[in-house]
Short mmCIF file of C-alpha atoms in Angstrom, two decimals:
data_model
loop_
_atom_site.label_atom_id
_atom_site.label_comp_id
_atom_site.label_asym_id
_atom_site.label_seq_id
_atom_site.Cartn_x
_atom_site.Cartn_y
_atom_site.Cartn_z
CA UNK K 1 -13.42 11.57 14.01
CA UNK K 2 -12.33 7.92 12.89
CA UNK K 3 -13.78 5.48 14.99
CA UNK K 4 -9.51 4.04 14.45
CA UNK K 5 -8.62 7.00 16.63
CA UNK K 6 -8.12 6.44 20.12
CA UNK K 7 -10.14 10.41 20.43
CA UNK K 8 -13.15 9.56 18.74
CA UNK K 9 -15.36 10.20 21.10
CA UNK K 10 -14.26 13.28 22.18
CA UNK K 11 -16.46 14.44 25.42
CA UNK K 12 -17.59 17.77 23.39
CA UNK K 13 -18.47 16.88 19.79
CA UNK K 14 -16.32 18.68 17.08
CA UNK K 15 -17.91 21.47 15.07
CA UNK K 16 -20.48 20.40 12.45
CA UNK K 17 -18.90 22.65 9.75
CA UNK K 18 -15.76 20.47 9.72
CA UNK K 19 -17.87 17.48 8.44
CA UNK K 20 -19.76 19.38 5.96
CA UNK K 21 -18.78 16.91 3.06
CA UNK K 22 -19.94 13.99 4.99
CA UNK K 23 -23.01 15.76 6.52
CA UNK K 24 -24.22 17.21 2.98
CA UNK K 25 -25.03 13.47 1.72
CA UNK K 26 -26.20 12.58 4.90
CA UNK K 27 -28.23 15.45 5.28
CA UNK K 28 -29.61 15.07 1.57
CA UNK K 29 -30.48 11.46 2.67
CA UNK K 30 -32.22 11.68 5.16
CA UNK K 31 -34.87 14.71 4.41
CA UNK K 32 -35.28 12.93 1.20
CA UNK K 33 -36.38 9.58 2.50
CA UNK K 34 -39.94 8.47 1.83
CA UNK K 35 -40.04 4.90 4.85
CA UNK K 36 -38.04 4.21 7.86
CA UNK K 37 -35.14 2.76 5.60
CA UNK K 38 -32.46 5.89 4.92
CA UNK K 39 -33.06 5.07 1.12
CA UNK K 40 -35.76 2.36 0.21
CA UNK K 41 -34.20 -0.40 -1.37
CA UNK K 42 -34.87 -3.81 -1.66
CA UNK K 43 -31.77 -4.18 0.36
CA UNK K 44 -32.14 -3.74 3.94
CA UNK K 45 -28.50 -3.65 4.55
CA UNK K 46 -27.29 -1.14 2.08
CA UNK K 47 -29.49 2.07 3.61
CA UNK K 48 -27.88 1.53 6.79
CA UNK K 49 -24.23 2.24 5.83
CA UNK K 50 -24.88 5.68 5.46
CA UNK K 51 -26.13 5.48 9.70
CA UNK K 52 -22.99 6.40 10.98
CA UNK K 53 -23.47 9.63 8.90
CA UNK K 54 -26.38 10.03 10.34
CA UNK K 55 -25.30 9.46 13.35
CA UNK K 56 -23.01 11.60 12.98
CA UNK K 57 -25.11 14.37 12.29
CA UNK K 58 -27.08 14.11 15.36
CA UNK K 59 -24.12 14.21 17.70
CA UNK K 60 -22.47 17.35 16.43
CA UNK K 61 -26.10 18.95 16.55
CA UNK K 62 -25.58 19.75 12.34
CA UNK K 63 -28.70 21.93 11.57
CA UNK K 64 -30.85 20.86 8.37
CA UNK K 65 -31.84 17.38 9.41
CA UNK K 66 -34.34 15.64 11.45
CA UNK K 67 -30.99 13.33 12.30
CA UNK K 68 -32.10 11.20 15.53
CA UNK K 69 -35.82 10.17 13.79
CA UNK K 70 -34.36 9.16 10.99
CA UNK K 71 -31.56 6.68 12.94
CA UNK K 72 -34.08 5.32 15.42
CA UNK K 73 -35.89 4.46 12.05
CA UNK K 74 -33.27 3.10 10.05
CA UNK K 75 -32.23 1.04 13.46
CA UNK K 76 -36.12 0.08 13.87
CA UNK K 77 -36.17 -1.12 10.48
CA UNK K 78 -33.06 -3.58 10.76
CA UNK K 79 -34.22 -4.48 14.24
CA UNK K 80 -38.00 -5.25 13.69
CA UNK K 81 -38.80 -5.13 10.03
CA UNK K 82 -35.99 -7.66 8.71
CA UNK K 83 -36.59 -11.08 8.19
CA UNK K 84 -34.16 -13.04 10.09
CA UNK K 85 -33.04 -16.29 10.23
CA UNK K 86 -34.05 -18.76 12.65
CA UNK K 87 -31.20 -18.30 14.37
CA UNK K 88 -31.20 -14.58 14.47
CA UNK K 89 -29.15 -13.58 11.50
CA UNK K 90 -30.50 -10.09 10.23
CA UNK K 91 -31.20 -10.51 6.31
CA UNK K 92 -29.41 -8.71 3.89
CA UNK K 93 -32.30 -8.57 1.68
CA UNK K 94 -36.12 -7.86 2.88
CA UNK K 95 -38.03 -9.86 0.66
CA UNK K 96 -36.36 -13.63 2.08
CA UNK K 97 -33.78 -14.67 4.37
CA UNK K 98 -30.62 -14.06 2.33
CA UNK K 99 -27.24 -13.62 3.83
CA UNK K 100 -24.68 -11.52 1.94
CA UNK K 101 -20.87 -11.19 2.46
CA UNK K 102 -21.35 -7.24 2.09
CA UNK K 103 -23.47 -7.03 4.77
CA UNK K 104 -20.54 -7.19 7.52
CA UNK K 105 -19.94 -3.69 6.48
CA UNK K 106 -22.99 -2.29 6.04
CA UNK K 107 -25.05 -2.98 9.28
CA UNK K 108 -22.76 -4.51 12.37
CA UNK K 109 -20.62 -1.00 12.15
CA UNK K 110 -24.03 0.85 12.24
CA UNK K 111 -25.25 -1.27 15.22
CA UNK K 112 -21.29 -0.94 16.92
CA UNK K 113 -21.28 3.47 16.56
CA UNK K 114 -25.38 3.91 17.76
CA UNK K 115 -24.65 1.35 20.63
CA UNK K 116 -21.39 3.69 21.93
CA UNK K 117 -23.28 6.91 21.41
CA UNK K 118 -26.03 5.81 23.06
CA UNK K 119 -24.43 3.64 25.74
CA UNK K 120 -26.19 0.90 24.69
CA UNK K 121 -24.26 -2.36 25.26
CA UNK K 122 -26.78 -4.64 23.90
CA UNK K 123 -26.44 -3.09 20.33
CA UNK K 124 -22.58 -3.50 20.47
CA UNK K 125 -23.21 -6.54 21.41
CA UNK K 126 -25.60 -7.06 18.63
CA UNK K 127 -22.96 -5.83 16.39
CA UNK K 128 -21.05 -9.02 17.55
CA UNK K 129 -23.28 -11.29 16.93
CA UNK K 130 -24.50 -10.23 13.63
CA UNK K 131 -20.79 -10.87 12.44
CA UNK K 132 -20.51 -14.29 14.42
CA UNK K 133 -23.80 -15.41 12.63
CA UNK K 134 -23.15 -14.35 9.45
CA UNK K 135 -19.56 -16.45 9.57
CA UNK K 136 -21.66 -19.10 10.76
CA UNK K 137 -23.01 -19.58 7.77
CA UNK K 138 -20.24 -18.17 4.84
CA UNK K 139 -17.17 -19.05 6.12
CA UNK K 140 -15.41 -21.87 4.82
CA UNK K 141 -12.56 -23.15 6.95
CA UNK K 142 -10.66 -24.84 4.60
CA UNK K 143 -9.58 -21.49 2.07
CA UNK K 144 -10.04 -19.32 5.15
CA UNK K 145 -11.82 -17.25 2.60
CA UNK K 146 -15.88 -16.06 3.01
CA UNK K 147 -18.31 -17.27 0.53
CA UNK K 148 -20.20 -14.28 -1.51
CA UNK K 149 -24.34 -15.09 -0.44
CA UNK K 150 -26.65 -18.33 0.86
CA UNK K 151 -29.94 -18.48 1.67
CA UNK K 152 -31.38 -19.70 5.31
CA UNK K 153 -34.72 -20.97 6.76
CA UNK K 154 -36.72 -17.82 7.95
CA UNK K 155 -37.65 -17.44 11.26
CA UNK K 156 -41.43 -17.60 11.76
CA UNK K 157 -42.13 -15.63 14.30
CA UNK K 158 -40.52 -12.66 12.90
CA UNK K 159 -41.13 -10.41 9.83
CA UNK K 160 -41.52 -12.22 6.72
CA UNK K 161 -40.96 -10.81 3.78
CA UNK K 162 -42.27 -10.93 0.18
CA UNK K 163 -40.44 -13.68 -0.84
CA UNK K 164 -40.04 -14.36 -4.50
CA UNK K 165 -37.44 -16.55 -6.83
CA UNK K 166 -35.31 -13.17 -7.77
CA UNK K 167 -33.27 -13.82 -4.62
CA UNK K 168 -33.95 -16.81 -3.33
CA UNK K 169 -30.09 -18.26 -5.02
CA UNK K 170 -27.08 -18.77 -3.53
CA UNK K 171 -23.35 -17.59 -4.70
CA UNK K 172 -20.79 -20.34 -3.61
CA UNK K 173 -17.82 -18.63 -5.06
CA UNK K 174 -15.25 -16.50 -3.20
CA UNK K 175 -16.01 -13.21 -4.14
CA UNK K 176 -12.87 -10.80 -3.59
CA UNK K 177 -14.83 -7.56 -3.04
CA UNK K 178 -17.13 -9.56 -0.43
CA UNK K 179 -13.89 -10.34 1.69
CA UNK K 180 -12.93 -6.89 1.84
CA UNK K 181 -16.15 -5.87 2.81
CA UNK K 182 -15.86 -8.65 5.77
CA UNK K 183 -12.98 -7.72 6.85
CA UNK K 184 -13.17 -3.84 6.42
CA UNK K 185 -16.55 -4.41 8.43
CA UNK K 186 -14.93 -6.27 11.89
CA UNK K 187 -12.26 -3.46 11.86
CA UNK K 188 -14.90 -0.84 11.36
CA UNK K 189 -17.02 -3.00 14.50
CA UNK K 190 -13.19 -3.64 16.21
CA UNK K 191 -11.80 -0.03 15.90
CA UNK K 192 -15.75 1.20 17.58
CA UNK K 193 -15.03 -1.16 20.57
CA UNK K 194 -11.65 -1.20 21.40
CA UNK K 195 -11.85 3.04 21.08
CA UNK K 196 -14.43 3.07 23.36
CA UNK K 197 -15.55 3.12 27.21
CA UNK K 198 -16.60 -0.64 26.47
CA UNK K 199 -13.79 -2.00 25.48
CA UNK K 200 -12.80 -4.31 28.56
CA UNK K 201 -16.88 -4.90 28.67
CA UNK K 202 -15.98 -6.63 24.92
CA UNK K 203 -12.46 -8.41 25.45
CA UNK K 204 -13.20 -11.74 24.32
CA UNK K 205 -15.21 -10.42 21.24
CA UNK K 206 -12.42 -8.14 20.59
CA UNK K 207 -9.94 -10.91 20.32
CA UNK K 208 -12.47 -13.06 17.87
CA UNK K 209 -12.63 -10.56 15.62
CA UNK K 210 -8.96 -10.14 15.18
CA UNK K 211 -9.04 -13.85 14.62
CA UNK K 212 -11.81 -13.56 12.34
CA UNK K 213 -9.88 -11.02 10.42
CA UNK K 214 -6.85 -12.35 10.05
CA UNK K 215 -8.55 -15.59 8.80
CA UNK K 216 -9.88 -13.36 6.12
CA UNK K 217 -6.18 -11.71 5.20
CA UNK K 218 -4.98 -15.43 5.53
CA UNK K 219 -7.49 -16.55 2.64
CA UNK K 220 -6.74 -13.76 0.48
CA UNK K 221 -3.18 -14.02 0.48
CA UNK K 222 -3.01 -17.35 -0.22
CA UNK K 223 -4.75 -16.37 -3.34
CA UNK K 224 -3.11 -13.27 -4.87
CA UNK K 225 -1.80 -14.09 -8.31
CA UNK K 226 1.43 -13.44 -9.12
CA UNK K 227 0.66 -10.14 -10.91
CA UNK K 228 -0.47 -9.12 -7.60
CA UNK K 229 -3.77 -8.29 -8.90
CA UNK K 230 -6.72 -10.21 -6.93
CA UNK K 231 -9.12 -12.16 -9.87
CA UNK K 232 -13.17 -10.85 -9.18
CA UNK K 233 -13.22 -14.55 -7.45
CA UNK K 234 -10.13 -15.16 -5.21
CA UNK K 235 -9.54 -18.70 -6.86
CA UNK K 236 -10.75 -18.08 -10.44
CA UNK K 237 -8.57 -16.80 -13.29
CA UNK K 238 -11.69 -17.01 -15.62
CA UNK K 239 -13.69 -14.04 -13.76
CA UNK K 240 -11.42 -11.24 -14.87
CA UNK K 241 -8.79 -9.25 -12.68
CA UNK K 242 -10.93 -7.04 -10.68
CA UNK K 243 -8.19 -4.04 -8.63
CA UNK K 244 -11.30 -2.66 -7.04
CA UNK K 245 -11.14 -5.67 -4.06
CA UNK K 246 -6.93 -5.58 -4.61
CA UNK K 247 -7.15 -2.33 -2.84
CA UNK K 248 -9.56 -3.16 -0.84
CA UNK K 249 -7.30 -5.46 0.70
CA UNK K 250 -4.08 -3.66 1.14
CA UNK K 251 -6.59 -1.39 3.00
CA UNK K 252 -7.87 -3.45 5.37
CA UNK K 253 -4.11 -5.33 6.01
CA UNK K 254 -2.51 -1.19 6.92
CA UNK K 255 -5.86 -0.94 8.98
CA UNK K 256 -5.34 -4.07 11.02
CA UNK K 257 -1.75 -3.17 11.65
CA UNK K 258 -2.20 0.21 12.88
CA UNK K 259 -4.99 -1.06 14.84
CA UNK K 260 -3.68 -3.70 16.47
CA UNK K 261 -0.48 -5.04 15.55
CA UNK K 262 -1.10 -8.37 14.64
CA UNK K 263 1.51 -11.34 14.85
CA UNK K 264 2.10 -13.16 11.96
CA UNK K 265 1.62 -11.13 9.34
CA UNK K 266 5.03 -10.82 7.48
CA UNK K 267 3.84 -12.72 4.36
CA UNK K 268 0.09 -11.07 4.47
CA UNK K 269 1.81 -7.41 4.45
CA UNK K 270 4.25 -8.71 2.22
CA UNK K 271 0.80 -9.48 -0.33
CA UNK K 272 -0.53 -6.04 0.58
CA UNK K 273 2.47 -4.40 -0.24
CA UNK K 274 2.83 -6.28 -3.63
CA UNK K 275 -0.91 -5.21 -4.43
CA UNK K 276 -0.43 -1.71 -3.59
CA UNK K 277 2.94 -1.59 -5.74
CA UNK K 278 0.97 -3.32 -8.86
CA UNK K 279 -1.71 -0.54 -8.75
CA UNK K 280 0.91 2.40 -8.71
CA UNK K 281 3.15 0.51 -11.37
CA UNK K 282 3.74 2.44 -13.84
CA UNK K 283 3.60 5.79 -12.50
CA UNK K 284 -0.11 4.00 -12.23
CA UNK K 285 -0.30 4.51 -15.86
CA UNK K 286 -1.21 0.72 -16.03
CA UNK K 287 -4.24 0.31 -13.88
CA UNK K 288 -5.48 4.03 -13.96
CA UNK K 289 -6.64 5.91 -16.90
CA UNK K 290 -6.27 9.67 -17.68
CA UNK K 291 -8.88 10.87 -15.66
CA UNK K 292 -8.24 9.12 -12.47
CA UNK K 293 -10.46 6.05 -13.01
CA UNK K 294 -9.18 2.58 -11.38
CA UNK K 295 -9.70 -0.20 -13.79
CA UNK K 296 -10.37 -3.08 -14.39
CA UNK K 297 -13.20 -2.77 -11.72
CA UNK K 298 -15.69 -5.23 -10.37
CA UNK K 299 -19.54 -4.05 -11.85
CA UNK K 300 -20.58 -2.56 -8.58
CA UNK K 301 -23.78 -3.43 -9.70
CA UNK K 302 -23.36 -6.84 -11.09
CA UNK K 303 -21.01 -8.29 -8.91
CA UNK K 304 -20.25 -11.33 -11.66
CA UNK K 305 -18.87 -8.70 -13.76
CA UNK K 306 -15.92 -6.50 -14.53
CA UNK K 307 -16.79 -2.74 -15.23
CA UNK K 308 -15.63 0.12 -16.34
CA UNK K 309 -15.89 2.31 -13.59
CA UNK K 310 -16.46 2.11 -9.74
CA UNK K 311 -16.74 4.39 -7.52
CA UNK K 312 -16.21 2.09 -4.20
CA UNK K 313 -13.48 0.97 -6.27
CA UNK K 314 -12.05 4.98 -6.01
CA UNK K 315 -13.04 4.64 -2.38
CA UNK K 316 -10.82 1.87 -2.02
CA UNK K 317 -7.89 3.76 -3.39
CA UNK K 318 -8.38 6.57 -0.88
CA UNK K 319 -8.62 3.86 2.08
CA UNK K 320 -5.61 2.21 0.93
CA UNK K 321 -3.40 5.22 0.27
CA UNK K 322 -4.53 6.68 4.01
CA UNK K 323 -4.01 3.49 5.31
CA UNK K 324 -0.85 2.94 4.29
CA UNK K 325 0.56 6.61 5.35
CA UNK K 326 -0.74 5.81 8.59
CA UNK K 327 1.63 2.38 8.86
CA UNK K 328 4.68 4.22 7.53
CA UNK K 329 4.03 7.01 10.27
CA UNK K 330 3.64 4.67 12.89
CA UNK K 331 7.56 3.50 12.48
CA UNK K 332 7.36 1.36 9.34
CA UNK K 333 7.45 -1.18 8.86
CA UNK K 334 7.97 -0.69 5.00
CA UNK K 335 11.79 0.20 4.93
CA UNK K 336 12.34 -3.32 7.10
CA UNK K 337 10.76 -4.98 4.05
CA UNK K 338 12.75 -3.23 1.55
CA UNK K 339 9.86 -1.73 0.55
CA UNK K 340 9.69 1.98 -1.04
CA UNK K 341 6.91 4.37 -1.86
CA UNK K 342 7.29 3.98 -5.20
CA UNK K 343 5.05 7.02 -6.67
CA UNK K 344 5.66 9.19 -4.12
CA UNK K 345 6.82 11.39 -6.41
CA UNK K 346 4.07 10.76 -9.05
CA UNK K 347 2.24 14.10 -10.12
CA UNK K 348 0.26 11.73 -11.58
CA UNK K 349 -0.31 9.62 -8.48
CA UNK K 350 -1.55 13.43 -6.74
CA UNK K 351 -3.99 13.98 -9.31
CA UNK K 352 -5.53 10.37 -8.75
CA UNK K 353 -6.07 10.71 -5.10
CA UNK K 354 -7.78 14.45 -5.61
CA UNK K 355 -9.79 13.18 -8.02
CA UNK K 356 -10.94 10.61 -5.63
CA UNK K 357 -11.54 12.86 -3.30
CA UNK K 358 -13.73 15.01 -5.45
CA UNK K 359 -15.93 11.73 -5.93
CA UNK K 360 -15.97 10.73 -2.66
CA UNK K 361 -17.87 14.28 -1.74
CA UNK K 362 -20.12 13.49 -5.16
CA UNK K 363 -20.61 10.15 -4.22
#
């Protein structure tokens, strides 16, 4: 059901009942939304990461949900009742034209899965574009690294929100987490495309955002401290370590390889492999604590802090681990580096990745 899997789009959909965890939230979502946002929020990028769930449900026919009214609203709402900027860039926020690192994985994958279900080439197009823009404007070419949030001029003949000083800042700094969520987001938006009828339709975007990516992997590695532990801001040893984006990271390198096999990548897996090897030092006694929790964790809340808890950071983990099996079954890749799974045989390490699990299905 991955949109990484060459099958994904099987011609009859798979049975609802082997989704349940996924469809449960999703379900509870959407009959429990009060607008045409999936959850109202004064984000309006955040409510549409849970679309491919949605999504989801309305392909496999899951019972419960009003599934295909609540996506056309959620896609209505991004489409038509977003500020943008004036040169098209979707907002992250509704109340002014704020652009947000995050956002690379919370719409242009929504945009990418309703365009293939619905053989709609100008939303996976859209999905394109959305990502081009939003580089436009936070990528900075000389760190090869995305800045976190800026603001731009609002378009005037589109939807104009509240406004209001609360978000009307920018954040200059690298955030860690936000380059993860950039990069996760153009393999989530690569993996839809290239797996799907499209994909010679999309060549040339295809190859930008494996540029695009690897610019981001570039950045990162560039910056990982020798602990192997990313800092919450890629070039700041005063904002705390933060392992929530380290896995992030090693995530997003396994999923590029098994992708698409990138060139030139023997020094970033060589940084993905040293961050996934910090985490599980230890037995992973050192960045886990007895009940499963990753730490020291970026505030998913309050992204200028480090908190206690996280659970995207326990997502991460989950990615990273999956990620990684996938590489080492795909011929690895990992014994050629003198590399070893070095908690393989970690009861501990089991207990982390079931407890993950189990929040995953909470969360």
């Amino acid at each position: 059901m991955s949109v990484f899997s060459s099958n994904y789009l099987t011609p009859t959909p798979p049975s609802a009942q082997t989704l349940d965890p996924v469809l449960d939230i999703a379900r509870r979502v959407v009959n429990t939304r009060s607008g045409k946002q999936l959850v109202a929020d004064g984000s309006a990028a955040d409510p549409a990461s849970i679309g491919v769930g949605v999504l989801l449900g309305n392909w496999t026919r899951a019972p419960g949900a009003n599934w295909d009214t609540a996506a056309e609203d959620q896609l209505d709402a991004l489409l038509n009742g977003t500020p943008r900027s004036t040169d098209g860039a979707i907002s992250h926020r509704t109340e002014v034209v704020q652009l947000w690192s995050d956002y690379v994985y919370m719409v242009p994958p929504f945009l990418a899965y309703y365009g293939v279900l619905t053989s709609n080439t100008s939303l996976i197009a859209e999905s394109y574009n959305q990502i081009k823009l939003y580089r436009k404007y936070l990528y900075d070419s000389n760190t090869h690294l995305w800045r976190h949030i800026t603001t731009a001029p609002i378009d005037p003949a589109g939807p104009q929100g509240p406004g209001g000083d609360a978000f009307n800042f920018n954040d200059t700094g690298y955030w860690s987490t936000g380059n993860g969520w950039a990069a996760a987001g153009m393999l989530r938006v690569l993996g839809t495309i290239k797996n799907s009828p499209y994909s010679k339709q999309f060549d040339d975007e295809q190859g930008d955002l494996k540029n695009w990516i690897e610019d981001v992997h570039n950045g990162m590695t560039d910056n990982l401290p020798s602990s192997g532990v990313f800092y919450n801001y890629a070039d700041d040893d005063t904002t705390g370590t933060d392992c929530a984006s380290t896995a992030l990271f090693a995530a997003t390198v396994y999923r590029a390889i098994t992708l698409y096999e990138p060139d030139h990548y023997g020094d970033i897996v060589d940084a993905a492999e040293r961050a996934r090897e910090a985490l599980y030092a230890n037995n992973g006694t050192t960045y886990f604590d007895q009940e499963g929790w990753l730490h020291p964790v970026v505030n998913p809340n309050s992204f200028h802090e480090i908190g206690a808890e996280s659970p995207e950071g326990q997502a991460f983990v989950l990615q990273m681990d999956n990620n990684w099996r996938e590489w080492v079954n795909q011929g690895s890749k990992s014994a050629a580096l003198g590399r070893v799974d070095l908690a393989a045989a970690s009861g501990f390490r089991m207990l982390v990745l079931a407890f993950v699990a189990s929040l995953l299905v909470v969360w």
